[in-house]
mmCIF file with all atom_site columns, C-alpha atoms in Angstrom:
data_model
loop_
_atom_site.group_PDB
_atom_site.id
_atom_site.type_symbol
_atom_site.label_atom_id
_atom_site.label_alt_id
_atom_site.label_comp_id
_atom_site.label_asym_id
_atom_site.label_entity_id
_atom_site.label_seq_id
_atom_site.pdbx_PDB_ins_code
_atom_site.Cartn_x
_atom_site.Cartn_y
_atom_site.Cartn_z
_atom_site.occupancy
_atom_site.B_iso_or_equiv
_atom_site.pdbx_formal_charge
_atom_site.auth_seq_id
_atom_site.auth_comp_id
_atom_site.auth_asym_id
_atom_site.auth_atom_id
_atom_site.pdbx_PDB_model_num
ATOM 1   C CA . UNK V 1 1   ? 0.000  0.000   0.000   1.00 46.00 ? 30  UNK V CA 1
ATOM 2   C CA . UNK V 1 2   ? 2.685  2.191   1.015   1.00 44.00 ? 31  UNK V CA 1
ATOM 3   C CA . UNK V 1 3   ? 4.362  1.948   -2.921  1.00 45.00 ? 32  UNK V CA 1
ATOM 4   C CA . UNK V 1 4   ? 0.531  2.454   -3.744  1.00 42.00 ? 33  UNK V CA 1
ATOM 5   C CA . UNK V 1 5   ? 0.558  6.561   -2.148  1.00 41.00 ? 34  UNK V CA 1
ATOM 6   C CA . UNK V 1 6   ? 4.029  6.546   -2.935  1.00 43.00 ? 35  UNK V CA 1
ATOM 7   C CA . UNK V 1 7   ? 3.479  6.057   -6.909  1.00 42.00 ? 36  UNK V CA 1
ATOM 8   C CA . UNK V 1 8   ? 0.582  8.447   -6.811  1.00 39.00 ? 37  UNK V CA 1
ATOM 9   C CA . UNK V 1 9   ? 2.247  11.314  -5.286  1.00 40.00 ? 38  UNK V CA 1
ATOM 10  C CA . UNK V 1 10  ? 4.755  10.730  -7.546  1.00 40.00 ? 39  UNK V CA 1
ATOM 11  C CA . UNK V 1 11  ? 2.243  11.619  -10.371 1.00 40.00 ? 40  UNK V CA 1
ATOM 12  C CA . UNK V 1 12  ? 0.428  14.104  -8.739  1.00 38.00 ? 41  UNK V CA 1
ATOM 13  C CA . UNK V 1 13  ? 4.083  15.986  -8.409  1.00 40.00 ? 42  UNK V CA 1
ATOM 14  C CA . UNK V 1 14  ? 4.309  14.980  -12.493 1.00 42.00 ? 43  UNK V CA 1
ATOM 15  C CA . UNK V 1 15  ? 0.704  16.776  -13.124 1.00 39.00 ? 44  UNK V CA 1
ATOM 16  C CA . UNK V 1 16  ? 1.524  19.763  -11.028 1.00 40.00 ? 45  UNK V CA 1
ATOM 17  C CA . UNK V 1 17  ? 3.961  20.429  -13.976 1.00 45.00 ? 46  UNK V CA 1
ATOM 18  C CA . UNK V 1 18  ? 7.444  20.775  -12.147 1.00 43.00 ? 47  UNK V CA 1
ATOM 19  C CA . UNK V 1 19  ? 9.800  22.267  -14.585 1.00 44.00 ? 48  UNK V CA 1
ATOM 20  C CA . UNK V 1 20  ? 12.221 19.741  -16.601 1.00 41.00 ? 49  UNK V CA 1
ATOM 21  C CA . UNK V 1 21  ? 14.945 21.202  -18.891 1.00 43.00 ? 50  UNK V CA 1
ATOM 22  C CA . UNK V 1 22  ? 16.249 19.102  -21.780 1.00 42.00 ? 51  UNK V CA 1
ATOM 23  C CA . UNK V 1 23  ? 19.388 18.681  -19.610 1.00 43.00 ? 52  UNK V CA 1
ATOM 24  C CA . UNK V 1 24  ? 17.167 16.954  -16.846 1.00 53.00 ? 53  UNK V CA 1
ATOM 25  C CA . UNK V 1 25  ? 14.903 14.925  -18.703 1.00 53.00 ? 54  UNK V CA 1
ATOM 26  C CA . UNK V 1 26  ? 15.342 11.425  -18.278 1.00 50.00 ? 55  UNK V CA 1
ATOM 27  C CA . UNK V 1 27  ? 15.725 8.294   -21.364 1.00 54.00 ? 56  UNK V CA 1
ATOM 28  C CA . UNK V 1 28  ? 12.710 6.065   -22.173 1.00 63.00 ? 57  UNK V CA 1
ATOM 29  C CA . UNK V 1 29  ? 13.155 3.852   -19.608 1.00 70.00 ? 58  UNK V CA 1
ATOM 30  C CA . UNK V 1 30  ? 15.569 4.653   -17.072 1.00 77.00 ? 59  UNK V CA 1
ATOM 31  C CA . UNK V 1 31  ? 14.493 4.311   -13.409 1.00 80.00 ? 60  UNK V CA 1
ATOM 32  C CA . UNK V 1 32  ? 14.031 7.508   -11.603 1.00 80.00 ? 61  UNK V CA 1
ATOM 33  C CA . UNK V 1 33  ? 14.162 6.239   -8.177  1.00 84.00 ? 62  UNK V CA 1
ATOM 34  C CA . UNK V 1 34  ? 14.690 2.662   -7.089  1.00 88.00 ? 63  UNK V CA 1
ATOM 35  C CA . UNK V 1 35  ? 13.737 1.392   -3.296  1.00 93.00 ? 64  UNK V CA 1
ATOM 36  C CA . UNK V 1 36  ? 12.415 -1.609  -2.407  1.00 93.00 ? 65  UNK V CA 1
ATOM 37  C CA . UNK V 1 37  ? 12.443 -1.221  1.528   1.00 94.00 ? 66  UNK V CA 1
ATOM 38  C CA . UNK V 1 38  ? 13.636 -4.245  2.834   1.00 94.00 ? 67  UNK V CA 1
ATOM 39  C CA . UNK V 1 39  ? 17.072 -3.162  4.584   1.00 95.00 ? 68  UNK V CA 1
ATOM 40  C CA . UNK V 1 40  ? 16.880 -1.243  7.464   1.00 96.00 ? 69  UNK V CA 1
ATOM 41  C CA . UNK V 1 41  ? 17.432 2.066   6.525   1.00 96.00 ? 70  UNK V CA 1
ATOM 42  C CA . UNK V 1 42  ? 16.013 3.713   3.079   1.00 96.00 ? 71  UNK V CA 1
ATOM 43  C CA . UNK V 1 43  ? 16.743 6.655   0.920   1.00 95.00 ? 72  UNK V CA 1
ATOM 44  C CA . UNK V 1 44  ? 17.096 9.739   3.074   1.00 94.00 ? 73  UNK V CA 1
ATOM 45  C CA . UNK V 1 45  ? 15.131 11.314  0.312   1.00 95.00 ? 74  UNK V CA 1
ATOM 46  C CA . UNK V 1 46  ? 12.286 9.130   1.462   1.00 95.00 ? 75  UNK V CA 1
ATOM 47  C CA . UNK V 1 47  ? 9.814  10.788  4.683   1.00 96.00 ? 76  UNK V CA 1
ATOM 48  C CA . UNK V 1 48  ? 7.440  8.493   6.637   1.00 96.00 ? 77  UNK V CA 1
ATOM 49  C CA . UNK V 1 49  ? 4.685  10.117  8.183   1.00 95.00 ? 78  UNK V CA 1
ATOM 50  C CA . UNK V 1 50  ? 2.491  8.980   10.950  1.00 93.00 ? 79  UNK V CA 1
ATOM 51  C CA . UNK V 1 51  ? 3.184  5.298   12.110  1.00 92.00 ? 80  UNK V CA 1
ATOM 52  C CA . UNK V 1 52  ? 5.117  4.367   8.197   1.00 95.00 ? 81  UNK V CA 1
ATOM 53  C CA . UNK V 1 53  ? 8.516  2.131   9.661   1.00 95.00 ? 82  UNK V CA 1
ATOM 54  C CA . UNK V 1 54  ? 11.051 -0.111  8.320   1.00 96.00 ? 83  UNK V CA 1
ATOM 55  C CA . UNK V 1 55  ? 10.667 -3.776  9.500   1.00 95.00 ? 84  UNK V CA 1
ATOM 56  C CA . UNK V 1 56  ? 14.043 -4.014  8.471   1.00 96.00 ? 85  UNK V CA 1
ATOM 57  C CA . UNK V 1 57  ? 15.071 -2.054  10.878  1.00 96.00 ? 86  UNK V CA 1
ATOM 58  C CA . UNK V 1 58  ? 15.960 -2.910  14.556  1.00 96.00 ? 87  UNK V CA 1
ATOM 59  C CA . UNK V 1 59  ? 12.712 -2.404  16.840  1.00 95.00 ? 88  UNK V CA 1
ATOM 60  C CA . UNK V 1 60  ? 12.318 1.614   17.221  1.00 92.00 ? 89  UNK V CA 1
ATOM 61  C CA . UNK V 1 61  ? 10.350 4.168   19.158  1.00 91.00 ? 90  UNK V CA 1
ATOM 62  C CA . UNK V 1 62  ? 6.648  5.387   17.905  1.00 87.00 ? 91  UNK V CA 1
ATOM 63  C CA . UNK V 1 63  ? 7.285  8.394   16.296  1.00 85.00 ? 92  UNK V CA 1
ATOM 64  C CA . UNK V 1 64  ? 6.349  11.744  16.629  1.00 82.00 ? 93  UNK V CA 1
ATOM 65  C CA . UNK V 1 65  ? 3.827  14.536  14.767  1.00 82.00 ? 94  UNK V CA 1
ATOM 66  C CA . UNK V 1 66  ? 5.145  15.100  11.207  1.00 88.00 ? 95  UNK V CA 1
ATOM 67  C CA . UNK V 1 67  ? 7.603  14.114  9.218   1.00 93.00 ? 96  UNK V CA 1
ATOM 68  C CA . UNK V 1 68  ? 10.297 11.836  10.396  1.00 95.00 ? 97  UNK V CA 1
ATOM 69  C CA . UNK V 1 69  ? 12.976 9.205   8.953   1.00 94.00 ? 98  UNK V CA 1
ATOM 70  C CA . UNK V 1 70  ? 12.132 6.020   7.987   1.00 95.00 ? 99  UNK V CA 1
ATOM 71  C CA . UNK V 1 71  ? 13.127 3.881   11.197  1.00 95.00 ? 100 UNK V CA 1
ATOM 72  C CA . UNK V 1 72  ? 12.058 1.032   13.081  1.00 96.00 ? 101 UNK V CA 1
ATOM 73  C CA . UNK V 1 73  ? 8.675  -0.267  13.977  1.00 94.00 ? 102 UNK V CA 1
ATOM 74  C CA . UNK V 1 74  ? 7.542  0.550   17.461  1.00 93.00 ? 103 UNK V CA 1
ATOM 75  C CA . UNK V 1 75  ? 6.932  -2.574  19.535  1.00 92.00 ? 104 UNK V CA 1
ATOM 76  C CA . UNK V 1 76  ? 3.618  -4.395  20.412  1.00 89.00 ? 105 UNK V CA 1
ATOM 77  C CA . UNK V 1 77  ? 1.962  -3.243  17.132  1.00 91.00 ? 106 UNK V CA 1
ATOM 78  C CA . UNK V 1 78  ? -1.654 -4.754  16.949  1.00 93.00 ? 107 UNK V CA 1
ATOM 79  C CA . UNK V 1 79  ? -2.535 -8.179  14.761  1.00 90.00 ? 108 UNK V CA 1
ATOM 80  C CA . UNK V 1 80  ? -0.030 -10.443 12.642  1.00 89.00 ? 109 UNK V CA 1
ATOM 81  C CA . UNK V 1 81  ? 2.740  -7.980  11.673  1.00 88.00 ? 110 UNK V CA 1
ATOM 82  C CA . UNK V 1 82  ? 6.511  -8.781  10.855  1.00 88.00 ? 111 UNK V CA 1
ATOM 83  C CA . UNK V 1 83  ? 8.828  -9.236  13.071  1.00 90.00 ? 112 UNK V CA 1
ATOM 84  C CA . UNK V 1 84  ? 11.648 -6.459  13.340  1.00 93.00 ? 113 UNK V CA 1
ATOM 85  C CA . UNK V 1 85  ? 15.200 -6.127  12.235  1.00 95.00 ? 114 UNK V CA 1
ATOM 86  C CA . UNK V 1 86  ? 14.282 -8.318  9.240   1.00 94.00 ? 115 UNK V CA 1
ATOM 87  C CA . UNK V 1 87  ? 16.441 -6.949  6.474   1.00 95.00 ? 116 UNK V CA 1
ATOM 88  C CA . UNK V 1 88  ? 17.227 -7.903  3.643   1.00 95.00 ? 117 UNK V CA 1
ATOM 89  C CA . UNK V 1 89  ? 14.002 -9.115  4.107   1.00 94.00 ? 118 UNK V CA 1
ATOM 90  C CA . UNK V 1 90  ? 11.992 -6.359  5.350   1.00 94.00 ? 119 UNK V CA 1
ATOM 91  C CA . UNK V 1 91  ? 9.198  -4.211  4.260   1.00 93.00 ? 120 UNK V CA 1
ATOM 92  C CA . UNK V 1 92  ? 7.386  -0.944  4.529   1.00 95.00 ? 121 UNK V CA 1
ATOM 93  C CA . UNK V 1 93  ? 5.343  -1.236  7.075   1.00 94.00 ? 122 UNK V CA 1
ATOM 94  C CA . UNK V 1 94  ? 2.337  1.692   7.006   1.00 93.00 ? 123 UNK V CA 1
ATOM 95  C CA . UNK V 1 95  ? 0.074  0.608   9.443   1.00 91.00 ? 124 UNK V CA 1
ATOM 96  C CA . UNK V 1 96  ? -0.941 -2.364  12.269  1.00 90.00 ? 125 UNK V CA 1
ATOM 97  C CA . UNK V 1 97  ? -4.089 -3.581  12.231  1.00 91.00 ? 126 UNK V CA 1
ATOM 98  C CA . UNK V 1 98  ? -5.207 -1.164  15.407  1.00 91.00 ? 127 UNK V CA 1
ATOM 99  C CA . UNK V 1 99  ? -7.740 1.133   15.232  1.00 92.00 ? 128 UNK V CA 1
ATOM 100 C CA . UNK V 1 100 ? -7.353 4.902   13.757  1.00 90.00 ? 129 UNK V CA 1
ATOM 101 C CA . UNK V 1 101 ? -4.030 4.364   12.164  1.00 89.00 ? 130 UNK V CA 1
ATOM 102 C CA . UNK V 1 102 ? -3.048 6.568   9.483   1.00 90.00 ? 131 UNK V CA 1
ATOM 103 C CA . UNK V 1 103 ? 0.180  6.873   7.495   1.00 94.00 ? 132 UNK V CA 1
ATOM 104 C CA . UNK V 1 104 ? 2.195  7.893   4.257   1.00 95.00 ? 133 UNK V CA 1
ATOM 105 C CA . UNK V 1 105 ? 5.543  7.996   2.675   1.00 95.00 ? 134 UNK V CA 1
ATOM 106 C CA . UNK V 1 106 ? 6.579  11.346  0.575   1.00 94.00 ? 135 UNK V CA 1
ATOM 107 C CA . UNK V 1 107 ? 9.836  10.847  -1.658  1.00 92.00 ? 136 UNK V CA 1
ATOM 108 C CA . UNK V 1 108 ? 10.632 14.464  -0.841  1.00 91.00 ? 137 UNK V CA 1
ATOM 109 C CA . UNK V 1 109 ? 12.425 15.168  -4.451  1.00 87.00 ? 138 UNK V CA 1
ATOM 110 C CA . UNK V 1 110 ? 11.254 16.399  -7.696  1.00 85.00 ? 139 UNK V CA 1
ATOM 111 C CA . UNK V 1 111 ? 11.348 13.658  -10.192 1.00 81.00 ? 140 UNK V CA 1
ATOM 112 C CA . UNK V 1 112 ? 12.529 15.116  -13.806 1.00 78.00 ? 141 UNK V CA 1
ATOM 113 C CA . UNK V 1 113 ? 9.599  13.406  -15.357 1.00 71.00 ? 142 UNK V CA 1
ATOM 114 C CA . UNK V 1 114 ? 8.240  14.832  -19.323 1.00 77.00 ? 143 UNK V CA 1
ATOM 115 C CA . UNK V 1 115 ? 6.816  11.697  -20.882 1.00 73.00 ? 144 UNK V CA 1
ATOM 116 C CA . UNK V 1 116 ? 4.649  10.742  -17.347 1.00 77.00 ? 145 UNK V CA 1
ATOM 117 C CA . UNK V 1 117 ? 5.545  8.055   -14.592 1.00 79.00 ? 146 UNK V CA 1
ATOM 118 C CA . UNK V 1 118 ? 4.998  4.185   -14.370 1.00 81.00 ? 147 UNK V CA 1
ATOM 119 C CA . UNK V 1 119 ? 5.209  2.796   -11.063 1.00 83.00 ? 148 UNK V CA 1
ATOM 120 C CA . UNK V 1 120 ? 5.814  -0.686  -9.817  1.00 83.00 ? 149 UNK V CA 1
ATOM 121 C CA . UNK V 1 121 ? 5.639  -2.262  -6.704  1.00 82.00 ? 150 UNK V CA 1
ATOM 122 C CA . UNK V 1 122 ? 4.696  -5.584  -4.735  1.00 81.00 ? 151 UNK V CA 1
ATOM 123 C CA . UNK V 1 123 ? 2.287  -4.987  -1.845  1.00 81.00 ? 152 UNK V CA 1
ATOM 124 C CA . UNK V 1 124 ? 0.640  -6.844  0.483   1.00 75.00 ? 153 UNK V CA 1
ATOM 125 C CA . UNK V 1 125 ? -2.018 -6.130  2.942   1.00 73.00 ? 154 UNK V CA 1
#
């Protein structure tokens, strides 16, 4: 899910027509941004927001309001959730299955992007 609102925001930035030059504009095929989330850190470039953690990562704290950097998963999340410091075979982990969660990923960098975006990603929920 998280690749989901990642690969949508990544077309709304597209639509909201951010400037490309011909210097910046990318070749038919050639991946923007690669990250598949299963180590225990991520790109920098990449902000979780709400509960959004790395199961990859060692067992972290519950973050704070706004932004923050993609870290571990808090412990005693609710329901069947992976275990932590799982890397390489970790994911993205948005939400438990408690009550009222809410959370997103923003890859906080414009994407040089003139002939539109295709996404790809595995998710599981």
């Amino acid at each position: 899910m998280a690749v989901a609102v990642l690969g949508v925001l990544s077309m709304v930035a597209a639509v909201l027509g951010m400037p490309v030059t011909a210097a910046q504009a990318q070749g038919v095929g050639v991946p923007l941004v690669n990250e598949t989330f299963t180590g225990a850190t991520a790109d920098p470039e990449f902000e979780g927001f709400g509960n959004a953690c790395l199961t990859g990562a060692p067992t972290g704290t519950a973050p704070g309001p706004g932004t923050h950097p993609l870290g571990g998963c808090p412990p005693n999340q609710v329901g069947p959730v992976p275990p932590s410091n799982g890397a390489p075979h970790g994911y993205l982990n948005l939400t438990d299955a408690g009550n009222d969660r809410s959370a997103a990923v923003l890859y906080n960098h414009a994407l040089p992007a003139n002939q539109g975006l295709v996404t790809s990603f595995d998710q599981w929920q």
